[in-house]
C-alpha cells in the first residue's frame, strides 16, 4: 500500500525512527513489513555480509552492483508482494543510499544513469515518502562511538566521503521535494518520531489507508 523509506548517514538515527514508527503503526492496527538494506532476504543478507566485511577488497563498481543485487532480490521477494497485499513497507535505506554512497561518495556513476538503473533493479518502485535524517558526520560518528559500534567496511571511508554523501542526500531532497521530508536529526528521538508519525498519519488519511486486520511485522 505505502512504501516509506528512511535515509541518512550511518549513525544519524534512522533505525531508531523506523522502530518507533513501526510500533506506532502496529498499535494503530496497520499491517507492516520492515526491511533493512542491504538485507531482508537470505540472499540479500549474505550479500550484506560481503559488502560490510572490512577484510574484503571491493571495487567501487562491484559495490554498486552488489548493493543493487541485494535490492533486486528484496524488492521482488518481499517488498512488491507486501505492497500488493496492502501492507505498509518501512525500509531502513533504499536506492537513495546508492545514489548518495556509490554515486557521490565513490563517484561511480551519474545521478541520471543511476535513476534509470534503480527503476530496473526494483521493478519501478518509488517510495511514497522518504525521511532524510540529517546530522553532520561528527555527530553521527559520536553516536556510533557511544553505541560502541565497530566500523564496518563502509564506515571506514572517512569524513570527506561522508560529507559528499550528506551533500548528495541534500541535493536528492531538493530534486525530489515531493516525496522527501528533511528532518533535523539533532532533535530528540521523541520529537523526531512525533513529526514522522503526524506526517505518515496525514499520508495515510489522504491516501484512504485503513488499518488491516492482520497483525505483526517482520524484518
Ligand atoms: P542509524 O540507523 O542511522 O545508524 P541508529 O538509529 O542506530 O542510527 O542510532 C545510532 C545511535 O544514536 C543509537 O545509539 C541511538 O540510540 C542514538 N540516537 C538515535 N537517534 C538519536 C537522537 N535523535 N538523538 C540522540 N541520539 C540518538
Ligand atoms: P548499516 O549498518 O545498515 O547502516 P546504518 O549504520 O546506517 O544503520 O550498514 C549499511 C552500510 O551500507 C552503510 O554504511 C550505508 C551503506 N550502503 C551503501 O553504501 N549503499 C546502499 O545502497 C545501501 C543500501 C547501503
Coordinates of N, CA and C and ligand atoms in Angstrom, one line a residue:
X1 N 0.8 -1.2 0.0 CA 0.0 0.0 0.0 C 0.9 1.3 0.0
X2 N 1.7 1.4 1.0 CA 2.6 2.5 1.1 C 4.1 2.0 1.3
X3 N 5.0 2.7 0.6 CA 6.4 2.4 0.7 C 7.1 3.6 1.3
X4 N 7.6 3.5 2.5 CA 8.2 4.6 3.3 C 9.6 4.2 3.5
X5 N 10.5 5.1 3.1 CA 12.0 4.8 3.3 C 12.6 5.9 4.2
X6 N 13.7 5.4 4.9 CA 14.5 6.3 5.8 C 15.9 6.3 5.3
X7 N 16.4 7.5 5.2 CA 17.8 7.7 4.7 C 18.6 8.6 5.6
X8 N 19.9 8.6 5.5 CA 20.8 9.4 6.3 C 22.1 8.7 6.4
X9 N 23.1 9.5 6.9 CA 24.4 8.8 7.0 C 24.4 7.9 8.3
X10 N 25.4 7.0 8.3 CA 25.5 6.0 9.4 C 25.5 6.6 10.8
X11 N 24.6 6.2 11.6 CA 24.6 6.8 13.0 C 23.7 8.0 13.1
X12 N 22.9 8.3 12.0 CA 22.1 9.5 12.1 C 20.8 9.3 12.9
X13 N 20.4 8.1 13.1 CA 19.3 7.8 13.9 C 18.1 7.2 13.2
X14 N 18.3 6.7 11.9 CA 17.3 6.1 11.1 C 16.6 4.9 11.7
X15 N 17.4 4.0 12.1 CA 16.8 2.7 12.6 C 16.0 2.9 13.8
X16 N 16.4 3.9 14.7 CA 15.6 4.2 15.8 C 14.2 4.7 15.4
X17 N 14.2 5.5 14.4 CA 12.9 6.1 13.9 C 12.0 5.0 13.2
X18 N 12.7 4.1 12.5 CA 12.0 3.0 11.8 C 11.2 2.2 12.9
X19 N 12.0 1.8 14.0 CA 11.4 1.0 15.0 C 10.2 1.8 15.7
X20 N 10.4 3.1 16.0 CA 9.3 3.8 16.6 C 8.1 3.9 15.7
X21 N 8.3 4.2 14.4 CA 7.1 4.3 13.5 C 6.4 2.9 13.4
X22 N 7.2 1.9 13.3 CA 6.6 0.5 13.2 C 5.7 0.2 14.4
X23 N 6.2 0.5 15.6 CA 5.5 0.3 16.8 C 4.2 1.1 16.8
X24 N 4.3 2.3 16.3 CA 3.1 3.2 16.3 C 2.0 2.6 15.3
X25 N 2.5 2.2 14.1 CA 1.6 1.7 13.1 C 0.9 0.4 13.5
X26 N 1.7 -0.4 14.2 CA 1.1 -1.7 14.6 C 0.1 -1.4 15.7
X27 N 0.3 -0.5 16.6 CA -0.6 -0.1 17.6 C -1.9 0.4 17.0
X28 N -1.8 1.1 15.9 CA -3.0 1.6 15.2 C -3.7 0.5 14.4
X29 N -3.1 -0.7 14.3 CA -3.8 -1.8 13.6 C -3.3 -2.0 12.2
X30 N -2.3 -1.3 11.7 CA -1.8 -1.4 10.4 C -0.9 -2.6 10.3
X31 N -0.9 -3.3 9.1 CA -0.1 -4.4 8.8 C 1.2 -3.9 8.2
X32 N 2.4 -4.1 8.8 CA 3.6 -3.5 8.3 C 4.6 -4.6 8.0
X33 N 5.6 -4.2 7.1 CA 6.8 -5.0 6.9 C 8.0 -4.1 7.0
X34 N 8.9 -4.5 7.8 CA 10.1 -3.7 8.0 C 11.3 -4.4 7.3
X35 N 12.0 -3.7 6.5 CA 13.3 -4.3 5.9 C 14.4 -3.4 6.1
X36 N 15.6 -3.9 6.3 CA 16.8 -3.1 6.2 C 17.6 -3.4 5.0
X37 N 18.2 -2.4 4.5 CA 19.1 -2.6 3.3 C 20.5 -2.3 3.6
X38 N 21.4 -3.1 3.1 CA 21.2 -4.3 2.3 C 20.7 -5.4 3.3
X39 N 19.8 -6.2 2.9 CA 19.3 -7.3 3.7 C 17.8 -7.6 3.4
X40 N 17.2 -8.4 4.3 CA 15.8 -8.6 4.2 C 15.4 -9.9 3.5
X41 N 16.3 -10.6 2.9 CA 16.1 -11.9 2.3 C 17.4 -12.7 2.6
X42 N 17.3 -14.0 2.5 CA 18.6 -14.8 2.8 C 19.7 -14.4 1.9
X43 N 19.4 -14.2 0.6 CA 20.4 -13.9 -0.4 C 21.0 -12.5 0.0
X44 N 20.0 -11.5 0.2 CA 20.5 -10.1 0.5 C 21.3 -10.0 1.7
X45 N 21.0 -10.8 2.8 CA 21.8 -10.8 4.0 C 23.2 -11.3 3.7
X46 N 23.2 -12.4 2.9 CA 24.6 -12.9 2.6 C 25.4 -11.9 1.8
X47 N 24.7 -11.1 0.9 CA 25.4 -10.1 0.1 C 25.9 -9.0 1.1
X48 N 25.0 -8.7 2.1 CA 25.3 -7.7 3.1 C 26.6 -8.0 3.8
X49 N 26.8 -9.3 4.2 CA 28.0 -9.6 4.9 C 29.2 -9.5 4.0
X50 N 29.1 -9.7 2.7 CA 30.2 -9.5 1.8 C 30.5 -8.0 1.8
X51 N 29.5 -7.2 1.7 CA 29.7 -5.7 1.5 C 30.3 -5.0 2.7
X52 N 29.9 -5.5 3.9 CA 30.4 -4.8 5.1 C 31.7 -5.4 5.7
X53 N 32.2 -6.5 5.1 CA 33.4 -7.2 5.6 C 34.6 -6.3 5.5
X54 N 35.2 -5.8 6.6 CA 36.4 -4.9 6.5 C 37.6 -5.6 5.8
X55 N 37.6 -6.9 5.8 CA 38.7 -7.6 5.2 C 38.7 -7.9 3.7
X56 N 37.5 -7.5 3.1 CA 37.4 -7.7 1.7 C 37.7 -6.5 0.9
X57 N 38.4 -6.7 -0.3 CA 38.6 -5.6 -1.2 C 37.5 -5.6 -2.2
X58 N 36.8 -4.5 -2.3 CA 35.6 -4.4 -3.2 C 35.8 -3.2 -4.1
X59 N 35.8 -3.4 -5.4 CA 35.9 -2.3 -6.4 C 34.6 -1.5 -6.3
X60 N 34.7 -0.2 -6.6 CA 33.5 0.7 -6.5 C 32.4 0.2 -7.4
X61 N 32.7 -0.2 -8.6 CA 31.5 -0.6 -9.5 C 31.0 -2.0 -9.0
X62 N 31.8 -2.8 -8.5 CA 31.3 -4.1 -7.9 C 30.4 -3.8 -6.7
X63 N 30.8 -2.8 -5.9 CA 30.0 -2.4 -4.8 C 28.6 -1.9 -5.2
X64 N 28.6 -1.1 -6.3 CA 27.3 -0.7 -6.8 C 26.4 -1.9 -7.2
X65 N 27.0 -2.8 -7.9 CA 26.3 -4.0 -8.4 C 25.8 -4.9 -7.2
X66 N 26.6 -5.0 -6.2 CA 26.2 -5.9 -5.1 C 25.1 -5.3 -4.3
X67 N 25.2 -4.0 -4.0 CA 24.0 -3.3 -3.3 C 22.8 -3.5 -4.1
X68 N 22.9 -3.3 -5.4 CA 21.7 -3.4 -6.3 C 21.2 -4.8 -6.4
X69 N 22.1 -5.8 -6.4 CA 21.7 -7.2 -6.4 C 20.9 -7.5 -5.2
X70 N 21.4 -7.1 -4.0 CA 20.6 -7.3 -2.8 C 19.2 -6.7 -2.9
X71 N 19.2 -5.5 -3.5 CA 17.9 -4.7 -3.6 C 17.0 -5.4 -4.6
X72 N 17.5 -5.9 -5.7 CA 16.6 -6.5 -6.7 C 15.9 -7.7 -6.0
X73 N 16.7 -8.5 -5.2 CA 16.1 -9.6 -4.5 C 15.0 -9.3 -3.5
X74 N 15.3 -8.3 -2.6 CA 14.4 -8.0 -1.6 C 13.1 -7.3 -2.2
X75 N 13.3 -6.6 -3.3 CA 12.2 -5.9 -3.9 C 11.2 -7.0 -4.5
X76 N 11.8 -8.0 -5.2 CA 10.9 -9.0 -5.8 C 10.4 -9.9 -4.8
X77 N 11.2 -10.3 -3.8 CA 10.8 -11.4 -2.9 C 9.9 -10.9 -1.8
X78 N 10.1 -9.7 -1.4 CA 9.4 -9.2 -0.2 C 8.6 -7.9 -0.3
X79 N 9.2 -6.9 -0.9 CA 8.6 -5.6 -0.9 C 7.4 -5.5 -1.8
X80 N 7.6 -5.9 -3.1 CA 6.4 -5.8 -4.0 C 5.3 -6.7 -3.6
X81 N 5.5 -8.0 -3.1 CA 4.4 -8.8 -2.6 C 3.7 -8.1 -1.4
X82 N 4.5 -7.5 -0.5 CA 3.8 -6.9 0.7 C 3.0 -5.7 0.2
X83 N 3.5 -4.9 -0.7 CA 2.7 -3.8 -1.1 C 1.4 -4.2 -1.8
X84 N 1.5 -5.3 -2.6 CA 0.3 -5.9 -3.3 C -0.7 -6.4 -2.3
X85 N -0.2 -6.8 -1.1 CA -1.1 -7.3 -0.1 C -1.7 -6.2 0.8
X86 N -1.4 -5.0 0.4 CA -1.9 -3.8 1.2 C -1.2 -3.5 2.5
X87 N 0.1 -4.0 2.6 CA 0.8 -3.7 3.8 C 1.6 -2.4 3.6
X88 N 2.0 -1.8 4.8 CA 2.9 -0.6 4.7 C 4.3 -1.1 4.9
X89 N 5.1 -0.8 3.9 CA 6.5 -1.3 4.0 C 7.4 -0.1 4.5
X90 N 8.2 -0.4 5.5 CA 9.2 0.6 6.0 C 10.6 0.1 5.7
X91 N 11.3 0.9 4.9 CA 12.7 0.4 4.6 C 13.7 1.3 5.3
X92 N 14.6 0.6 6.0 CA 15.8 1.3 6.6 C 16.8 1.3 5.5
X93 N 16.8 2.4 4.7 CA 17.6 2.6 3.5 C 16.9 2.0 2.2
X94 N 17.1 2.7 1.1 CA 16.6 2.1 -0.2 C 17.5 2.8 -1.2
X95 N 17.0 2.9 -2.5 CA 18.0 3.3 -3.5 C 18.6 4.6 -3.4
X96 N 18.0 5.5 -2.7 CA 18.7 6.8 -2.5 C 20.1 6.7 -1.8
X97 N 20.2 5.6 -1.0 CA 21.5 5.3 -0.4 C 22.6 5.0 -1.5
X98 N 22.1 4.3 -2.5 CA 23.1 4.0 -3.6 C 23.5 5.3 -4.4
X99 N 22.5 6.1 -4.6 CA 22.8 7.4 -5.3 C 23.8 8.2 -4.5
X100 N 23.6 8.2 -3.2 CA 24.4 9.1 -2.3 C 25.8 8.4 -2.1
X101 N 25.8 7.1 -1.7 CA 27.1 6.5 -1.3 C 27.9 6.1 -2.5
X102 N 27.3 5.3 -3.5 CA 28.1 4.9 -4.6 C 28.2 6.0 -5.6
X103 N 27.1 6.7 -5.9 CA 27.1 7.8 -6.9 C 28.1 8.9 -6.5
X104 N 27.7 9.5 -5.3 CA 28.5 10.7 -4.9 C 29.7 10.3 -4.1
X105 N 29.5 9.4 -3.1 CA 30.6 9.0 -2.2 C 31.8 8.4 -3.0
X106 N 31.5 7.4 -3.8 CA 32.5 6.7 -4.5 C 32.7 7.3 -5.9
X107 N 31.8 8.1 -6.4 CA 31.9 8.7 -7.8 C 31.8 7.6 -8.9
X108 N 31.0 6.6 -8.7 CA 30.9 5.5 -9.6 C 30.0 5.8 -10.9
X109 N 28.9 6.6 -10.7 CA 28.0 6.8 -11.8 C 27.2 8.1 -11.6
X110 N 26.7 8.6 -12.7 CA 26.0 9.9 -12.7 C 24.6 9.6 -12.1
X111 N 24.0 10.7 -11.5 CA 22.6 10.5 -10.9 C 21.6 10.1 -12.0
X112 N 21.6 10.6 -13.2 CA 20.6 10.2 -14.2 C 20.7 8.8 -14.5
X113 N 21.9 8.3 -14.7 CA 22.1 6.9 -15.1 C 21.6 6.0 -13.9
X114 N 22.0 6.4 -12.7 CA 21.5 5.7 -11.5 C 20.0 5.6 -11.4
X115 N 19.4 6.8 -11.7 CA 17.9 6.8 -11.5 C 17.3 5.8 -12.4
X116 N 17.7 5.7 -13.6 CA 17.1 4.7 -14.6 C 17.5 3.3 -14.1
X117 N 18.7 3.1 -13.6 CA 19.1 1.8 -13.1 C 18.3 1.3 -11.9
X118 N 18.0 2.2 -11.0 CA 17.2 1.9 -9.8 C 15.9 1.4 -10.2
X119 N 15.3 2.0 -11.3 CA 14.0 1.6 -11.7 C 14.0 0.1 -12.2
X120 N 15.1 -0.2 -12.9 CA 15.2 -1.6 -13.4 C 15.4 -2.6 -12.3
X121 N 16.2 -2.2 -11.3 CA 16.6 -3.0 -10.2 C 15.3 -3.3 -9.3
X122 N 14.5 -2.3 -9.1 CA 13.4 -2.5 -8.2 C 12.0 -2.9 -8.9
X123 N 12.0 -2.9 -10.2 CA 10.8 -3.1 -10.9 C 9.9 -1.9 -10.7
X124 N 10.5 -0.7 -10.8 CA 9.7 0.6 -10.9 C 9.1 1.0 -9.5
X125 N 9.7 0.5 -8.4 CA 9.3 1.0 -7.1 C 9.8 2.4 -6.9
X126 N 8.9 3.3 -6.4 CA 9.2 4.6 -6.0 C 8.6 4.9 -4.6
X127 N 9.4 5.3 -3.6 CA 8.9 5.5 -2.3 C 7.8 6.5 -2.3
X128 N 6.7 6.3 -1.5 CA 5.7 7.3 -1.3 C 6.2 8.4 -0.4
X129 N 7.1 8.1 0.5 CA 7.7 9.1 1.4 C 9.1 8.7 1.7
X130 N 10.0 9.6 1.8 CA 11.4 9.4 2.2 C 11.8 10.4 3.3
X131 N 12.1 9.9 4.5 CA 12.6 10.7 5.6 C 14.1 10.8 5.6
X132 N 14.6 11.9 5.4 CA 16.1 12.1 5.4 C 16.5 12.7 6.8
X133 N 17.1 11.9 7.6 CA 17.6 12.3 8.9 C 18.9 12.9 8.8
X134 N 19.0 14.2 9.0 CA 20.2 15.0 8.7 C 21.0 15.3 10.0
X135 N 22.2 14.8 10.1 CA 23.2 15.2 11.1 C 24.5 15.4 10.5
X136 N 25.4 16.1 11.1 CA 26.8 16.3 10.5 C 27.6 15.0 10.8
X137 N 28.6 14.7 10.0 CA 29.3 13.5 10.1 C 29.9 13.3 11.5
X138 N 30.3 14.4 12.2 CA 31.0 14.3 13.5 C 29.9 13.8 14.5
X139 N 28.7 14.3 14.5 CA 27.6 13.9 15.4 C 27.3 12.4 15.1
X140 N 27.3 12.0 13.9 CA 27.0 10.6 13.6 C 28.1 9.7 14.1
X141 N 29.3 10.1 13.9 CA 30.4 9.3 14.4 C 30.4 9.2 15.9
X142 N 30.0 10.3 16.6 CA 30.0 10.3 18.1 C 28.9 9.3 18.5
X143 N 27.7 9.3 17.8 CA 26.7 8.4 18.1 C 27.1 6.9 17.9
X144 N 27.8 6.7 16.8 CA 28.3 5.3 16.6 C 29.3 4.9 17.7
X145 N 30.1 5.8 18.1 CA 31.1 5.5 19.2 C 30.4 5.2 20.5
X146 N 29.4 6.1 20.8 CA 28.6 5.9 22.0 C 27.9 4.5 22.1
X147 N 27.5 4.1 20.9 CA 26.8 2.8 20.8 C 27.8 1.7 20.7
X148 N 29.1 2.0 20.8 CA 30.2 1.0 20.8 C 30.1 0.2 19.5
X149 N 29.8 0.8 18.4 CA 29.7 0.1 17.1 C 31.1 0.1 16.5
X150 N 31.6 -1.1 16.1 CA 32.9 -1.1 15.4 C 32.6 -0.7 13.9
X151 N 33.6 0.1 13.4 CA 33.4 0.5 12.0 C 33.4 -0.7 11.0
X152 N 32.3 -0.8 10.2 CA 32.3 -1.8 9.1 C 33.1 -1.3 7.9
X153 N 33.1 -2.0 6.8 CA 34.0 -1.6 5.6 C 33.5 -0.2 5.1
X154 N 32.2 0.0 5.1 CA 31.7 1.3 4.6 C 32.1 2.5 5.5
X155 N 32.0 2.2 6.8 CA 32.2 3.3 7.8 C 33.7 3.7 7.9
X156 N 34.6 2.9 7.3 CA 36.0 3.2 7.4 C 36.3 4.2 6.3
X157 N 35.4 4.7 5.6 CA 35.7 5.6 4.4 C 36.1 7.0 4.8
X158 N 35.8 7.5 6.0 CA 36.3 8.8 6.4 C 35.4 10.0 6.2
X159 N 35.8 11.1 6.7 CA 35.0 12.3 6.8 C 34.6 12.9 5.4
X160 N 35.6 13.0 4.5 CA 35.3 13.6 3.2 C 34.2 12.8 2.5
X161 N 34.3 11.5 2.6 CA 33.3 10.6 2.0 C 32.0 10.9 2.5
X162 N 31.9 11.0 3.9 CA 30.6 11.3 4.5 C 30.0 12.7 4.1
X163 N 30.9 13.6 4.0 CA 30.4 15.0 3.6 C 29.9 14.9 2.1
X164 N 30.5 14.2 1.3 CA 29.9 14.0 -0.1 C 28.6 13.3 -0.1
X165 N 28.5 12.3 0.8 CA 27.2 11.6 0.9 C 26.1 12.5 1.5
X166 N 26.5 13.2 2.5 CA 25.5 14.2 3.1 C 25.0 15.2 2.1
X167 N 26.0 15.8 1.3 CA 25.6 16.8 0.3 C 24.7 16.2 -0.8
X168 N 25.0 14.9 -1.2 CA 24.2 14.3 -2.2 C 22.8 14.0 -1.7
X169 N 22.7 13.7 -0.5 CA 21.3 13.5 0.1 C 20.5 14.8 0.0
X170 N 21.2 15.9 0.4 CA 20.5 17.2 0.4 C 20.1 17.6 -1.0
X171 N 20.9 17.2 -2.0 CA 20.6 17.5 -3.4 C 19.4 16.6 -3.8
X172 N 19.4 15.4 -3.5 CA 18.3 14.5 -3.8 C 17.0 15.0 -3.2
X173 N 17.1 15.5 -2.0 CA 15.9 16.0 -1.3 C 15.3 17.2 -2.0
X174 N 16.2 18.1 -2.6 CA 15.7 19.2 -3.3 C 15.1 18.8 -4.6
X175 N 15.8 17.8 -5.3 CA 15.3 17.4 -6.6 C 14.0 16.6 -6.5
X176 N 13.8 15.9 -5.4 CA 12.5 15.1 -5.3 C 11.8 15.6 -4.1
X177 N 11.5 16.9 -4.1 CA 10.9 17.5 -2.9 C 9.5 17.0 -2.6
X178 N 8.9 16.4 -3.6 CA 7.5 15.9 -3.3 C 7.5 14.7 -2.4
X179 N 8.5 13.9 -2.5 CA 8.5 12.7 -1.6 C 9.4 12.8 -0.4
X180 N 10.4 13.7 -0.4 CA 11.4 13.8 0.7 C 10.9 14.7 1.8
X181 N 11.1 14.3 3.0 CA 10.9 15.2 4.2 C 12.3 15.2 4.9
X182 N 12.8 16.4 5.0 CA 14.1 16.6 5.7 C 13.9 16.8 7.2
X183 N 14.6 16.0 8.0 CA 14.5 16.1 9.5 C 15.8 16.5 10.1
X184 N 15.7 17.4 11.0 CA 16.9 17.9 11.8 C 17.2 16.8 12.8
X185 N 18.2 15.9 12.5 CA 18.5 14.7 13.3 C 19.1 15.1 14.7
X186 N 19.4 16.3 15.0 CA 19.9 16.7 16.3 C 18.7 16.9 17.3
X187 N 17.5 16.9 16.8 CA 16.3 16.9 17.7 C 16.2 15.6 18.5
X188 N 15.4 15.6 19.5 CA 15.3 14.4 20.4 C 14.6 13.2 19.6
X189 N 14.8 12.0 20.0 CA 14.2 10.9 19.4 C 12.6 11.0 19.4
X190 N 12.1 11.5 20.5 CA 10.6 11.7 20.7 C 10.1 12.7 19.7
X191 N 10.8 13.9 19.6 CA 10.4 15.0 18.8 C 10.4 14.5 17.3
X192 N 11.4 13.8 16.9 CA 11.5 13.3 15.5 C 10.4 12.4 15.3
X193 N 10.2 11.5 16.2 CA 9.1 10.5 16.0 C 7.7 11.2 15.8
X194 N 7.5 12.2 16.7 CA 6.2 12.9 16.6 C 6.0 13.5 15.2
X195 N 7.1 14.1 14.6 CA 7.0 14.7 13.3 C 6.7 13.6 12.2
X196 N 7.4 12.5 12.3 CA 7.2 11.4 11.4 C 5.8 10.8 11.5
X197 N 5.4 10.6 12.7 CA 4.1 10.0 12.9 C 3.0 10.9 12.4
X198 N 3.0 12.2 12.6 CA 2.0 13.1 12.1 C 2.0 13.1 10.6
X199 N 3.2 13.1 10.0 CA 3.2 13.2 8.6 C 2.7 11.9 7.9
X200 N 3.1 10.7 8.5 CA 2.6 9.4 8.0 C 1.1 9.3 8.2
X201 N 0.6 9.8 9.3 CA -0.8 9.7 9.5 C -1.6 10.5 8.5
X202 N -1.0 11.7 8.2 CA -1.6 12.6 7.1 C -1.6 11.8 5.8
X203 N -0.5 11.2 5.5 CA -0.3 10.5 4.2 C -1.4 9.4 4.1
X204 N -1.5 8.6 5.2 CA -2.5 7.5 5.2 C -3.9 8.0 5.1
X205 N -4.2 9.1 5.8 CA -5.6 9.7 5.8 C -5.9 10.2 4.3
X206 N -4.9 10.8 3.8 CA -5.0 11.4 2.4 C -5.2 10.3 1.4
X207 N -4.4 9.2 1.6 CA -4.5 8.1 0.6 C -5.6 7.1 0.9
X208 N -6.4 7.4 1.9 CA -7.5 6.5 2.2 C -7.0 5.2 2.8
X209 N -5.9 5.2 3.4 CA -5.4 3.9 4.0 C -6.2 3.6 5.3
X210 N -6.7 2.4 5.4 CA -7.4 1.9 6.6 C -6.6 0.8 7.2
X211 N -6.6 0.7 8.5 CA -5.9 -0.4 9.1 C -6.4 -1.8 8.6
X212 N -5.4 -2.7 8.5 CA -5.8 -4.1 8.1 C -6.1 -4.9 9.4
X213 N -6.7 -6.0 9.1 CA -7.0 -6.9 10.3 C -5.7 -7.7 10.7
X214 N -4.8 -7.8 9.7 CA -3.6 -8.6 10.0 C -2.7 -7.9 11.1
X215 N -1.9 -8.7 11.7 CA -1.0 -8.1 12.7 C 0.4 -8.5 12.4
X216 N 1.3 -7.8 13.1 CA 2.7 -8.2 13.2 C 3.5 -7.7 12.0
X217 N 4.8 -7.6 12.2 CA 5.7 -7.2 11.2 C 6.9 -8.1 11.3
X218 N 7.7 -8.1 10.3 CA 8.9 -8.9 10.3 C 10.0 -8.2 9.6
X219 N 11.2 -8.6 9.9 CA 12.3 -8.0 9.2 C 13.2 -9.0 8.6
Ligands
LIG1 P1 21.3 4.6 12.2 O1 20.3 3.6 11.9 O2 21.1 5.8 11.3 O3 22.7 4.1 12.0 P2 20.6 4.4 15.0 O4 19.1 4.6 15.0 O5 21.1 3.0 15.1 O6 21.2 5.1 13.7 O7 21.2 5.4 16.1 C1 22.6 5.4 16.4 C2 22.7 5.8 17.9 O8 22.3 7.1 18.1 C3 22.0 4.9 18.8 O9 22.7 4.7 20.0 C4 20.7 5.7 19.1 O10 20.2 5.4 20.4 C5 21.2 7.1 19.0 N1 20.2 8.1 18.6 C6 19.3 7.9 17.6 N2 18.5 9.0 17.4 C7 19.0 9.9 18.3 C8 18.6 11.3 18.5 N3 17.6 11.9 17.9 N4 19.3 11.9 19.5 C9 20.4 11.3 20.1 N5 20.7 10.1 19.9 C10 20.1 9.4 19.0
LIG2 P1 24.0 -0.4 8.2 O1 24.7 -0.8 9.4 O2 22.8 -1.0 7.8 O3 23.8 1.2 8.1 P2 23.5 2.2 9.3 O4 24.7 2.3 10.1 O5 23.1 3.4 8.7 O6 22.4 1.5 10.1 O7 25.1 -0.5 7.0 C1 24.8 -0.3 5.7 C2 26.0 0.4 5.1 O8 25.9 0.3 3.7 C3 26.0 1.9 5.4 O9 27.4 2.3 5.5 C4 25.5 2.5 4.1 C5 25.9 1.6 3.1 N1 25.0 1.5 1.9 C6 25.6 1.9 0.6 O10 26.7 2.3 0.5 N2 24.8 1.8 -0.5 C7 23.5 1.3 -0.4 O11 22.8 1.2 -1.4 C8 23.0 0.9 0.9 C9 21.6 0.3 1.0 C10 23.8 1.0 2.0

